PDB file of C-alpha atoms in Angstrom:
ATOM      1  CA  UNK A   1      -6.574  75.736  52.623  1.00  0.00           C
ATOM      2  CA  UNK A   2      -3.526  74.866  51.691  1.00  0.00           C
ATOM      3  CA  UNK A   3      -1.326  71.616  52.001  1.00  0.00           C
ATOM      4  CA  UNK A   4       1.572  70.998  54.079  1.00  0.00           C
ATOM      5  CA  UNK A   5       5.183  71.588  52.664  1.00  0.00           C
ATOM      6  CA  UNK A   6       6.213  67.944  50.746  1.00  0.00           C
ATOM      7  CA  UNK A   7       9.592  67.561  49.925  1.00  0.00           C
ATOM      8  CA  UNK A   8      10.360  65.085  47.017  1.00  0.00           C
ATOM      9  CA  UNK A   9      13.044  63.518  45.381  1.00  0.00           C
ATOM     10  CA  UNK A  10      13.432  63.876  41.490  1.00  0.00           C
ATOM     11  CA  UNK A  11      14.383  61.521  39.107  1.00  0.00           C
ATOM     12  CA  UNK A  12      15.033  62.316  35.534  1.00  0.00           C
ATOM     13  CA  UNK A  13      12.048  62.181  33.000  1.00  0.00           C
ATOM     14  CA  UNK A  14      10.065  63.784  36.290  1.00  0.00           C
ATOM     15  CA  UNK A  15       7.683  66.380  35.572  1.00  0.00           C
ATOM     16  CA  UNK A  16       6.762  68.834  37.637  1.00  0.00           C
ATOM     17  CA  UNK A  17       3.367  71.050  36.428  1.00  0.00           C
ATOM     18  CA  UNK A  18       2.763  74.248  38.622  1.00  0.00           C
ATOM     19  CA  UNK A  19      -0.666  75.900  37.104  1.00  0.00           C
ATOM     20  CA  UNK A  20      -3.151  79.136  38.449  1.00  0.00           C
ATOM     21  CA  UNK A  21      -6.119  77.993  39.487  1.00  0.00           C
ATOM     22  CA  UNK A  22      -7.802  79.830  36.696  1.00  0.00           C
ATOM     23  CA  UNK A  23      -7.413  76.568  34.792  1.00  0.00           C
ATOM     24  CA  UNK A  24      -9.566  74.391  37.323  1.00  0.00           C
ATOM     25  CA  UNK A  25     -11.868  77.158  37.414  1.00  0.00           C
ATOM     26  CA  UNK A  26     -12.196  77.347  33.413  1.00  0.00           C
ATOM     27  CA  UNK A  27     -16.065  77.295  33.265  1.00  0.00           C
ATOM     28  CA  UNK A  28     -17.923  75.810  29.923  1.00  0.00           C
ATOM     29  CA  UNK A  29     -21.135  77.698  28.737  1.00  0.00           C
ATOM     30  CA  UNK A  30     -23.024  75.456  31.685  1.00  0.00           C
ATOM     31  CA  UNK A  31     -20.624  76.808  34.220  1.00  0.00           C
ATOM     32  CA  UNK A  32     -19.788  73.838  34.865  1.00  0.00           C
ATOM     33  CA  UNK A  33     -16.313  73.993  36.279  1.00  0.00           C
ATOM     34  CA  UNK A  34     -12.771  72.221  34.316  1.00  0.00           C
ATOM     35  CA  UNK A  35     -11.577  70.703  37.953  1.00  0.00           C
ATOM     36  CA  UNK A  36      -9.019  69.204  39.208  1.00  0.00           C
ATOM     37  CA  UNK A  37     -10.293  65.567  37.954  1.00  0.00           C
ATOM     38  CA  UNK A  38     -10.080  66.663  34.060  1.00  0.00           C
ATOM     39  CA  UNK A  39      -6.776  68.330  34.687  1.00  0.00           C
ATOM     40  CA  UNK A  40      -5.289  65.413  36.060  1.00  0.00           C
ATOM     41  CA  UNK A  41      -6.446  63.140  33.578  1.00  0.00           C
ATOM     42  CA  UNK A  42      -5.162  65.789  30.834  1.00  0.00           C
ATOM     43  CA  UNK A  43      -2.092  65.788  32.870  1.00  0.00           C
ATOM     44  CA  UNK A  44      -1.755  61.856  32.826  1.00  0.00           C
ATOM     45  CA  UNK A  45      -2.912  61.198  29.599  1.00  0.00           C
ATOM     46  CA  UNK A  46       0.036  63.581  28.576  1.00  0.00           C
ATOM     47  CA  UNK A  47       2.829  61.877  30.651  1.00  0.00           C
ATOM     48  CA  UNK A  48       5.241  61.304  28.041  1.00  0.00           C
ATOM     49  CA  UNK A  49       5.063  64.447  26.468  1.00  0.00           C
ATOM     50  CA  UNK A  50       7.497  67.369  26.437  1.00  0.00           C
ATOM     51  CA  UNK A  51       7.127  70.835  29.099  1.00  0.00           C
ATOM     52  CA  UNK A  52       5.761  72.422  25.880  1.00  0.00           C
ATOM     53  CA  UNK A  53       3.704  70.013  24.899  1.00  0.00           C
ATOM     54  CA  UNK A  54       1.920  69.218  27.890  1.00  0.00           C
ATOM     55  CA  UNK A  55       1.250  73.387  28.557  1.00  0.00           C
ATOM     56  CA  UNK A  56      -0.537  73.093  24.797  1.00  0.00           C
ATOM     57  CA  UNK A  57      -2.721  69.980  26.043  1.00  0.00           C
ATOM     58  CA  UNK A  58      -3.833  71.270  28.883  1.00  0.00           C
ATOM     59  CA  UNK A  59      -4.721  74.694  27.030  1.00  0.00           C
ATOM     60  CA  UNK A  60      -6.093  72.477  24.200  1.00  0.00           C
ATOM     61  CA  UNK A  61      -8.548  71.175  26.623  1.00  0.00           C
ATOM     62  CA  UNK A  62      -9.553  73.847  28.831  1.00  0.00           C
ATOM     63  CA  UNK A  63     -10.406  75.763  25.793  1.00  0.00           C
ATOM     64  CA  UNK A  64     -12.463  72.724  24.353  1.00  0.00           C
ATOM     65  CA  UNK A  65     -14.474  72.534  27.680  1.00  0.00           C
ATOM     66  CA  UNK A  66     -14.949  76.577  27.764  1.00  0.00           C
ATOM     67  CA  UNK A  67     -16.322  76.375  24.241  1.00  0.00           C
ATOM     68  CA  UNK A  68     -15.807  79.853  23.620  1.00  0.00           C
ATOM     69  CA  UNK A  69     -16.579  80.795  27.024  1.00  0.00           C
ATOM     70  CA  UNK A  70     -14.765  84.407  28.075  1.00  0.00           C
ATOM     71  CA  UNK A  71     -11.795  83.589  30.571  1.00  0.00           C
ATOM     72  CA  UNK A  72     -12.630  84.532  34.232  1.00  0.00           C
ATOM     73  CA  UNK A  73      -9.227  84.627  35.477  1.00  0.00           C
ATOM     74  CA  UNK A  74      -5.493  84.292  34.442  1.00  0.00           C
ATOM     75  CA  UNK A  75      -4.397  81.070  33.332  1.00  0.00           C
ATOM     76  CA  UNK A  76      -0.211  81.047  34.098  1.00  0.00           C
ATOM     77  CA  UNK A  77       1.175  77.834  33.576  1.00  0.00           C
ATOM     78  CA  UNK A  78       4.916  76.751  34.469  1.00  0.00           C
ATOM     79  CA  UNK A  79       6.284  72.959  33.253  1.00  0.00           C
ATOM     80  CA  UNK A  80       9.385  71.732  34.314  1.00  0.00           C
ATOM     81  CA  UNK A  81      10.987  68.672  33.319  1.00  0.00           C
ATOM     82  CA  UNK A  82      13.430  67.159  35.212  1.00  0.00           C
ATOM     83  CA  UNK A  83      16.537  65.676  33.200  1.00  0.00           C
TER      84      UNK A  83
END
């Protein structure tokens, strides 16, 4: 289930977003699921922004596709940015 072990070389202005999988799972009043394909295009879409910044998009939209929804599970978010 889970990928192999990547090692990567940083350069500065990287970004590295680490995220629970209760964001992916975020379901709207459908149940239709967040997924990895929104978050990544909330991630992109946010490139430039700072660690902050980018934890209160992605919240931003996750809440906007939940609509009011109750959480199902935890939502932990970590965003590192590499100077």
């Amino acid at each position: 289930r889970y990928s192999p072990v990547q090692q990567r070389t940083l350069c500065p202005g990287d970004m590295i977003v680490l995220l629970t999988d209760g964001f992916m799972e975020a379901q709207s009043l459908g149940k239709e699921l967040f997924g990895i394909k929104r978050l990544e295009g909330v991630i992109r879409a946010n490139a430039g922004s700072t660690s902050a910044e980018m934890i209160r998009a992605i919240d931003e939209a996750v809440r906007s596709h939940a609509r009011g929804r109750e959480q199902d599970d935890d939502m932990t978010a970590v965003v590192l940015r590499y100077l």
